mmCIF file of C-alpha atoms and ligand atoms in Angstrom:
data_model
loop_
_atom_site.group_PDB
_atom_site.id
_atom_site.type_symbol
_atom_site.label_atom_id
_atom_site.label_comp_id
_atom_site.label_asym_id
_atom_site.label_seq_id
_atom_site.Cartn_x
_atom_site.Cartn_y
_atom_site.Cartn_z
ATOM 1 C CA MET A 110 197.524 59.550 86.635
ATOM 2 C CA ASN A 111 201.340 61.543 86.586
ATOM 3 C CA ALA A 112 203.312 58.435 86.129
ATOM 4 C CA ASP A 113 205.919 60.033 89.293
ATOM 5 C CA LEU A 114 204.344 59.233 92.555
ATOM 6 C CA VAL A 115 207.125 62.154 94.069
ATOM 7 C CA THR A 116 208.567 65.629 91.529
ATOM 8 C CA ILE A 117 211.154 67.209 92.382
ATOM 9 C CA ARG A 118 212.064 69.885 90.795
ATOM 10 C CA GLY A 119 215.008 72.688 91.302
ATOM 11 C CA LEU A 120 215.385 71.498 95.186
ATOM 12 C CA TYR A 121 218.072 73.305 97.248
ATOM 13 C CA VAL A 122 219.146 72.282 100.076
ATOM 14 C CA ASP A 123 221.602 74.446 102.170
ATOM 15 C CA LEU A 124 223.398 73.105 105.765
ATOM 16 C CA GLY A 125 226.016 74.480 108.210
ATOM 17 C CA GLY A 126 226.596 77.221 105.947
ATOM 18 C CA ASN A 127 227.168 74.780 102.608
ATOM 19 C CA ALA A 128 225.529 74.239 99.267
ATOM 20 C CA ILE A 129 225.149 70.951 99.591
ATOM 21 C CA LEU A 130 221.874 70.365 97.124
ATOM 22 C CA LYS A 131 221.965 72.877 94.148
ATOM 23 C CA GLY A 132 219.176 72.343 92.494
ATOM 24 C CA VAL A 133 218.385 68.229 92.272
ATOM 25 C CA ASP A 134 215.198 66.816 88.900
ATOM 26 C CA ALA A 135 214.599 63.693 89.640
ATOM 27 C CA GLY A 136 210.533 61.928 89.428
ATOM 28 C CA LEU A 137 210.087 58.755 91.127
ATOM 29 C CA ALA A 138 207.809 56.576 89.085
ATOM 30 C CA ARG A 139 205.219 55.436 90.709
ATOM 31 C CA GLY A 140 205.308 51.377 92.069
ATOM 32 C CA ARG A 141 208.738 50.814 91.030
ATOM 33 C CA ILE A 142 212.050 51.240 92.560
ATOM 34 C CA THR A 143 214.536 53.988 92.197
ATOM 35 C CA ALA A 144 218.295 54.047 93.722
ATOM 36 C CA LEU A 145 220.217 56.817 94.334
ATOM 37 C CA ILE A 146 223.419 56.583 93.722
ATOM 38 C CA GLY A 147 227.186 58.743 94.586
ATOM 39 C CA LEU A 148 229.587 59.366 97.433
ATOM 40 C CA ASN A 149 229.817 59.851 100.606
ATOM 41 C CA GLY A 150 229.094 63.058 101.172
ATOM 42 C CA SER A 151 227.361 63.685 98.391
ATOM 43 C CA GLY A 152 223.983 64.107 99.936
ATOM 44 C CA LYS A 153 222.177 60.870 99.152
ATOM 45 C CA SER A 154 220.712 61.566 102.497
ATOM 46 C CA THR A 155 220.112 64.631 102.935
ATOM 47 C CA LEU A 156 217.384 64.723 99.893
ATOM 48 C CA LEU A 157 215.586 61.413 101.775
ATOM 49 C CA ARG A 158 215.678 63.865 105.029
ATOM 50 C CA ALA A 159 214.167 67.170 102.651
ATOM 51 C CA LEU A 160 211.770 64.341 101.441
ATOM 52 C CA VAL A 161 210.190 63.983 105.294
ATOM 53 C CA LYS A 162 210.338 67.402 105.772
ATOM 54 C CA GLU A 163 213.679 67.099 108.425
ATOM 55 C CA ALA A 164 216.152 69.155 106.172
ATOM 56 C CA PRO A 165 214.565 72.273 104.951
ATOM 57 C CA TYR A 166 214.864 73.085 101.645
ATOM 58 C CA ARG A 167 214.136 75.256 98.895
ATOM 59 C CA GLY A 168 212.533 73.703 95.603
ATOM 60 C CA GLN A 169 209.657 71.713 95.174
ATOM 61 C CA ILE A 170 208.420 68.650 95.844
ATOM 62 C CA ALA A 171 205.307 67.889 94.441
ATOM 63 C CA PHE A 172 203.435 64.293 95.740
ATOM 64 C CA HIS A 173 200.777 63.276 93.707
ATOM 65 C CA CYS A 174 198.923 59.996 95.595
ATOM 66 C CA GLY A 175 196.531 59.668 95.278
ATOM 67 C CA HIS A 176 194.742 60.955 98.297
ATOM 68 C CA ASP A 177 193.490 64.871 98.407
ATOM 69 C CA HIS A 178 196.147 65.908 100.351
ATOM 70 C CA THR A 179 199.482 68.339 99.467
ATOM 71 C CA LYS A 180 201.531 67.367 102.673
ATOM 72 C CA PRO A 181 201.957 64.150 103.223
ATOM 73 C CA THR A 182 201.530 61.758 106.240
ATOM 74 C CA PRO A 183 203.618 59.464 107.953
ATOM 75 C CA GLU A 184 200.884 57.185 106.811
ATOM 76 C CA HIS A 185 202.283 57.447 103.049
ATOM 77 C CA VAL A 186 205.349 57.414 103.896
ATOM 78 C CA GLY A 187 207.727 55.279 105.587
ATOM 79 C CA TYR A 188 211.256 55.524 105.784
ATOM 80 C CA VAL A 189 214.409 54.032 106.950
ATOM 81 C CA PRO A 190 217.113 56.056 107.810
ATOM 82 C CA GLN A 191 220.198 55.857 107.527
ATOM 83 C CA LYS A 192 221.132 56.457 111.387
ATOM 84 C CA LEU A 193 218.964 56.864 114.287
ATOM 85 C CA ARG A 194 219.093 60.002 115.674
ATOM 86 C CA VAL A 195 217.895 59.290 119.205
ATOM 87 C CA GLU A 196 219.676 57.264 121.824
ATOM 88 C CA ALA A 197 218.494 53.731 121.714
ATOM 89 C CA ASN A 198 219.053 53.275 124.970
ATOM 90 C CA VAL A 199 215.697 53.370 126.025
ATOM 91 C CA PRO A 200 214.508 50.421 128.108
ATOM 92 C CA LEU A 201 211.674 49.389 125.356
ATOM 93 C CA THR A 202 210.759 46.608 123.967
ATOM 94 C CA VAL A 203 210.221 46.046 119.775
ATOM 95 C CA TYR A 204 206.497 45.550 121.471
ATOM 96 C CA ASP A 205 206.684 48.471 122.785
ATOM 97 C CA LEU A 206 208.272 50.498 120.057
ATOM 98 C CA PHE A 207 205.588 49.507 117.849
ATOM 99 C CA GLY A 208 202.716 50.342 120.472
ATOM 100 C CA LEU A 209 204.261 53.807 120.892
ATOM 101 C CA ALA A 210 204.092 54.456 117.000
ATOM 102 C CA LEU A 211 200.598 53.739 116.111
ATOM 103 C CA GLN A 212 197.827 53.947 118.594
ATOM 104 C CA ARG A 213 197.368 56.935 119.920
ATOM 105 C CA ARG A 214 196.641 56.059 123.564
ATOM 106 C CA PRO A 215 198.807 55.934 125.896
ATOM 107 C CA LEU A 216 201.187 52.812 126.254
ATOM 108 C CA PHE A 217 200.245 52.131 130.395
ATOM 109 C CA LEU A 218 196.257 50.956 128.397
ATOM 110 C CA GLY A 219 198.466 48.326 126.423
ATOM 111 C CA VAL A 220 198.142 48.056 122.657
ATOM 112 C CA GLY A 221 195.265 47.297 121.060
ATOM 113 C CA ARG A 222 194.253 44.040 119.548
ATOM 114 C CA ALA A 223 194.312 46.129 115.681
ATOM 115 C CA ALA A 224 198.207 47.413 116.289
ATOM 116 C CA ARG A 225 199.419 44.451 118.026
ATOM 117 C CA ARG A 226 197.800 42.662 114.435
ATOM 118 C CA GLY A 227 199.520 45.270 112.591
ATOM 119 C CA MET A 228 202.810 44.736 114.624
ATOM 120 C CA GLU A 229 203.182 40.887 113.904
ATOM 121 C CA GLN A 230 202.158 40.979 110.422
ATOM 122 C CA ALA A 231 205.019 43.354 109.608
ATOM 123 C CA LEU A 232 207.554 41.817 111.758
ATOM 124 C CA GLY A 233 206.538 38.671 110.322
ATOM 125 C CA ARG A 234 207.025 40.567 106.823
ATOM 126 C CA VAL A 235 210.870 40.462 107.521
ATOM 127 C CA GLY A 236 211.720 37.670 109.291
ATOM 128 C CA ALA A 237 211.455 39.514 113.006
ATOM 129 C CA LEU A 238 208.410 37.719 115.079
ATOM 130 C CA LYS A 239 210.725 36.239 117.681
ATOM 131 C CA LEU A 240 212.454 39.422 118.380
ATOM 132 C CA LEU A 241 208.837 41.605 119.852
ATOM 133 C CA HIS A 242 210.156 40.441 123.161
ATOM 134 C CA GLN A 243 213.104 42.269 123.303
ATOM 135 C CA SER A 244 214.431 45.163 124.116
ATOM 136 C CA VAL A 245 215.333 47.742 121.225
ATOM 137 C CA GLU A 246 218.969 48.604 122.507
ATOM 138 C CA LYS A 247 219.374 45.044 123.099
ATOM 139 C CA LEU A 248 219.551 43.744 119.251
ATOM 140 C CA SER A 249 221.895 44.362 117.326
ATOM 141 C CA GLY A 250 222.751 45.892 113.945
ATOM 142 C CA GLY A 251 221.551 44.160 111.591
ATOM 143 C CA GLU A 252 218.382 43.243 113.727
ATOM 144 C CA LEU A 253 217.355 47.006 114.523
ATOM 145 C CA GLN A 254 217.503 47.456 110.397
ATOM 146 C CA ARG A 255 214.928 45.060 110.164
ATOM 147 C CA VAL A 256 212.837 46.123 112.784
ATOM 148 C CA LEU A 257 212.636 50.214 111.337
ATOM 149 C CA LEU A 258 211.797 48.095 108.244
ATOM 150 C CA ALA A 259 208.923 46.897 109.583
ATOM 151 C CA LEU A 260 207.796 50.119 111.714
ATOM 152 C CA ALA A 261 208.260 51.716 108.169
ATOM 153 C CA LEU A 262 205.792 49.184 107.116
ATOM 154 C CA GLN A 263 203.108 49.856 109.779
ATOM 155 C CA PRO A 264 200.750 51.455 108.517
ATOM 156 C CA GLN A 265 201.199 50.239 104.378
ATOM 157 C CA PRO A 266 202.350 53.609 102.952
ATOM 158 C CA GLU A 267 203.256 54.572 99.133
ATOM 159 C CA LEU A 268 206.326 55.467 99.313
ATOM 160 C CA LEU A 269 209.529 54.365 101.378
ATOM 161 C CA LEU A 270 212.462 55.467 101.512
ATOM 162 C CA LEU A 271 215.317 53.418 102.418
ATOM 163 C CA ASP A 272 218.419 54.946 103.719
ATOM 164 C CA GLU A 273 221.389 52.362 102.810
ATOM 165 C CA PRO A 274 218.991 49.424 105.215
ATOM 166 C CA ALA A 275 221.505 46.959 104.516
ATOM 167 C CA ALA A 276 224.387 48.546 106.274
ATOM 168 C CA GLY A 277 225.364 46.255 109.215
ATOM 169 C CA ILE A 278 223.778 43.180 107.731
ATOM 170 C CA ASP A 279 226.099 40.430 106.775
ATOM 171 C CA PHE A 280 226.503 39.100 103.172
ATOM 172 C CA GLN A 281 223.803 36.415 103.466
ATOM 173 C CA GLY A 282 221.348 38.548 105.579
ATOM 174 C CA ASP A 283 222.144 41.111 102.428
ATOM 175 C CA LYS A 284 221.247 39.368 100.169
ATOM 176 C CA GLU A 285 218.581 38.398 101.594
ATOM 177 C CA PHE A 286 216.914 41.841 102.880
ATOM 178 C CA TYR A 287 217.822 43.345 98.878
ATOM 179 C CA ARG A 288 215.241 40.306 98.338
ATOM 180 C CA LEU A 289 212.519 41.546 100.748
ATOM 181 C CA ILE A 290 211.923 44.636 99.630
ATOM 182 C CA ALA A 291 212.132 43.429 95.646
ATOM 183 C CA ASP A 292 209.372 41.597 96.937
ATOM 184 C CA LEU A 293 207.531 44.343 98.884
ATOM 185 C CA ASN A 294 207.338 46.359 95.865
ATOM 186 C CA ARG A 295 206.140 42.994 93.957
ATOM 187 C CA GLU A 296 203.496 42.316 96.221
ATOM 188 C CA THR A 297 202.031 45.876 97.619
ATOM 189 C CA GLY A 298 202.992 47.976 94.354
ATOM 190 C CA VAL A 299 205.065 50.340 96.765
ATOM 191 C CA THR A 300 207.132 53.118 95.117
ATOM 192 C CA ILE A 301 210.974 52.950 97.057
ATOM 193 C CA LEU A 302 213.571 55.430 96.641
ATOM 194 C CA LEU A 303 216.242 53.587 97.983
ATOM 195 C CA VAL A 304 219.934 54.678 98.793
ATOM 196 C CA SER A 305 222.457 52.065 98.432
ATOM 197 C CA HIS A 306 226.654 51.635 98.250
ATOM 198 C CA GLU A 307 225.977 48.148 96.429
ATOM 199 C CA LEU A 308 225.462 48.428 93.000
ATOM 200 C CA ASN A 309 224.950 44.903 92.285
ATOM 201 C CA MET A 310 222.210 44.237 94.265
ATOM 202 C CA VAL A 311 221.567 47.571 92.472
ATOM 203 C CA SER A 312 221.587 46.898 89.107
ATOM 204 C CA LEU A 313 219.746 43.632 90.106
ATOM 205 C CA MET A 314 216.767 45.434 91.453
ATOM 206 C CA ALA A 315 215.786 49.014 90.466
ATOM 207 C CA HIS A 316 213.942 50.104 87.863
ATOM 208 C CA HIS A 317 216.014 53.651 87.463
ATOM 209 C CA VAL A 318 218.679 54.785 89.081
ATOM 210 C CA LEU A 319 220.058 58.008 89.525
ATOM 211 C CA CYS A 320 223.162 59.277 90.224
ATOM 212 C CA LEU A 321 224.246 62.441 92.613
ATOM 213 C CA GLN A 322 226.981 63.772 91.760
ATOM 214 C CA ASP A 323 227.938 68.259 92.672
ATOM 215 C CA GLY A 324 224.148 68.936 94.504
ATOM 216 C CA ARG A 325 222.872 67.508 91.335
ATOM 217 C CA ILE A 326 221.263 64.602 89.382
ATOM 218 C CA GLN A 327 224.712 64.173 86.826
ATOM 219 C CA CYS A 328 222.800 61.495 84.922
ATOM 220 C CA GLU A 329 220.349 58.897 85.450
ATOM 221 C CA GLY A 330 218.736 55.265 83.679
ATOM 222 C CA ALA A 331 218.166 52.085 83.642
ATOM 223 C CA PRO A 332 220.779 49.964 85.543
ATOM 224 C CA GLN A 333 221.791 47.908 82.671
ATOM 225 C CA GLU A 334 222.884 51.436 81.111
ATOM 226 C CA ILE A 335 224.330 52.534 83.883
ATOM 227 C CA MET A 336 226.785 49.928 85.426
ATOM 228 C CA ASN A 337 227.443 49.073 81.204
ATOM 229 C CA ASP A 338 229.602 52.801 81.233
ATOM 230 C CA GLU A 339 232.441 52.001 83.201
ATOM 231 C CA ALA A 340 233.572 55.614 84.337
ATOM 232 C CA LEU A 341 230.369 55.652 85.933
ATOM 233 C CA VAL A 342 230.503 53.069 87.684
ATOM 234 C CA ARG A 343 234.411 54.317 89.065
ATOM 235 C CA THR A 344 233.374 57.661 90.124
ATOM 236 C CA PHE A 345 230.761 55.997 92.167
ATOM 237 C CA GLY A 346 230.622 52.110 92.557
ATOM 238 C CA ALA A 347 234.934 51.958 93.230
ATOM 239 C CA GLU A 348 235.066 53.389 96.350
ATOM 240 C CA LYS A 349 234.055 50.275 98.019
ATOM 241 C CA GLY A 350 235.148 47.977 96.101
ATOM 242 C CA VAL A 351 231.812 46.662 95.446
ATOM 243 C CA TYR A 352 231.018 46.705 91.963
ATOM 244 C CA SER A 353 231.250 42.733 90.354
ATOM 245 C CA HIS A 354 227.913 42.429 87.274
ATOM 246 C CA HIS A 355 226.787 38.552 89.078
ATOM 247 C CA HIS A 356 224.661 38.952 85.815
ATOM 248 C CA ALA A 357 227.985 38.101 82.758
ATOM 249 C CA HIS A 358 227.430 36.957 79.704
ATOM 250 C CA SER A 359 228.822 34.031 79.333
ATOM 251 C CA HIS A 360 230.979 35.226 76.473
ATOM 252 C CA ASP A 361 232.190 37.543 78.551
ATOM 253 C CA GLY A 362 233.166 34.734 81.415
ATOM 254 C CA PRO A 363 231.728 34.932 84.877
ATOM 255 C CA ALA A 364 233.316 37.889 87.392
ATOM 256 C CA LYS A 365 236.013 35.984 89.151
ATOM 257 C CA SER A 366 235.904 36.968 92.872
HETATM 258 N N1 ATP B 170 223.546 68.991 109.570
HETATM 259 C C1 ATP B 170 224.581 69.527 108.757
HETATM 260 N N2 ATP B 170 225.217 70.156 109.272
HETATM 261 C C2 ATP B 170 226.504 70.482 108.328
HETATM 262 N N3 ATP B 170 226.147 69.234 107.057
HETATM 263 C C3 ATP B 170 225.475 68.182 107.234
HETATM 264 C C4 ATP B 170 224.927 68.264 107.984
HETATM 265 N N4 ATP B 170 224.419 66.611 107.609
HETATM 266 C C5 ATP B 170 225.113 66.254 106.748
HETATM 267 N N5 ATP B 170 226.045 67.538 106.370
HETATM 268 C C6 ATP B 170 226.784 67.821 104.967
HETATM 269 O O1 ATP B 170 225.957 67.055 103.880
HETATM 270 C C7 ATP B 170 226.440 66.349 103.248
HETATM 271 C C8 ATP B 170 225.696 65.549 102.265
HETATM 272 O O2 ATP B 170 225.609 64.583 103.585
HETATM 273 P P1 ATP B 170 225.103 63.274 103.667
HETATM 274 O O3 ATP B 170 225.279 62.452 104.915
HETATM 275 O O4 ATP B 170 223.303 63.412 102.678
HETATM 276 O O5 ATP B 170 225.525 62.668 102.359
HETATM 277 P P2 ATP B 170 225.531 61.109 101.911
HETATM 278 O O6 ATP B 170 225.635 61.136 100.943
HETATM 279 O O7 ATP B 170 224.170 60.723 102.455
HETATM 280 O O8 ATP B 170 226.908 59.884 102.382
HETATM 281 P P3 ATP B 170 227.076 58.519 102.919
HETATM 282 O O9 ATP B 170 226.805 57.991 101.718
HETATM 283 O O10 ATP B 170 228.416 59.039 103.417
HETATM 284 O O11 ATP B 170 225.776 58.696 103.762
HETATM 285 C C9 ATP B 170 228.330 66.387 103.691
HETATM 286 O O12 ATP B 170 229.287 67.029 103.428
HETATM 287 C C10 ATP B 170 227.809 66.047 105.354
HETATM 288 O O13 ATP B 170 228.789 66.269 105.968
HETATM 289 MG MG1 MG B 171 223.952 59.197 104.113
#
């Protein structure tokens, strides 16, 4: 079996007449967490949108899912976008939202037992079961992120695309949220592509890091290699001032903050 779940070769995306991705080559290792880092506007979200065929692209994206298909369906890919492109002000509850997403029959027939079990399981997994009957428009930013993650987990995906999933989540919840993502990966073996500016979190949980710059993957490697490269960290992380090396060795002295 291919060691990569997804292989990306010579990926080009033009948006509004501008070349955004200019020949991206990358692989997403099966069962691993790959982090995608890069400055604002470098094309990280665009890359994820190409992976779910929301952005038109040239080049090759090959999924090696272990199923006999070339076009993965939503059953294989769970996606938590950075921004919702629909207005969230429809008076739907979380329950309705799941009902619509999980079953083919109309909502007025009620939610079937299997769908109900699925939504409870997924919401429970992200610690959001209590939000089941909340209206979507009233969710806080962090609550919405949890609900969207739960939605991406049903049905169990092989690939999870997370675009700054912890944005809007408070500091404490933020660490918890990343831990949840790492647990999901460990327990279910789901392959994850995670966009994040939080390099400290990336260095703790990612198995591999891709750095996107000028429309290409400029460097990649294990987080320890990437994060120890000061020039790189200056380029990719310092903009948000989030870099702090939590697991500093004792002779280096702890990072003061
Ligand atoms: N539909 C569009 N039409 C034209 N330009 C677009 C479109 N969508 C995105 N862009 C441009 O493409 C570039 C890459 O955007 P993208 O959202 O992929 O960046 P990003 O790396 O995710 O940034 P951030 O860290 O801010 O989320 C930006 O310059 C953006 O303005
Ligand atoms: Mg983005």
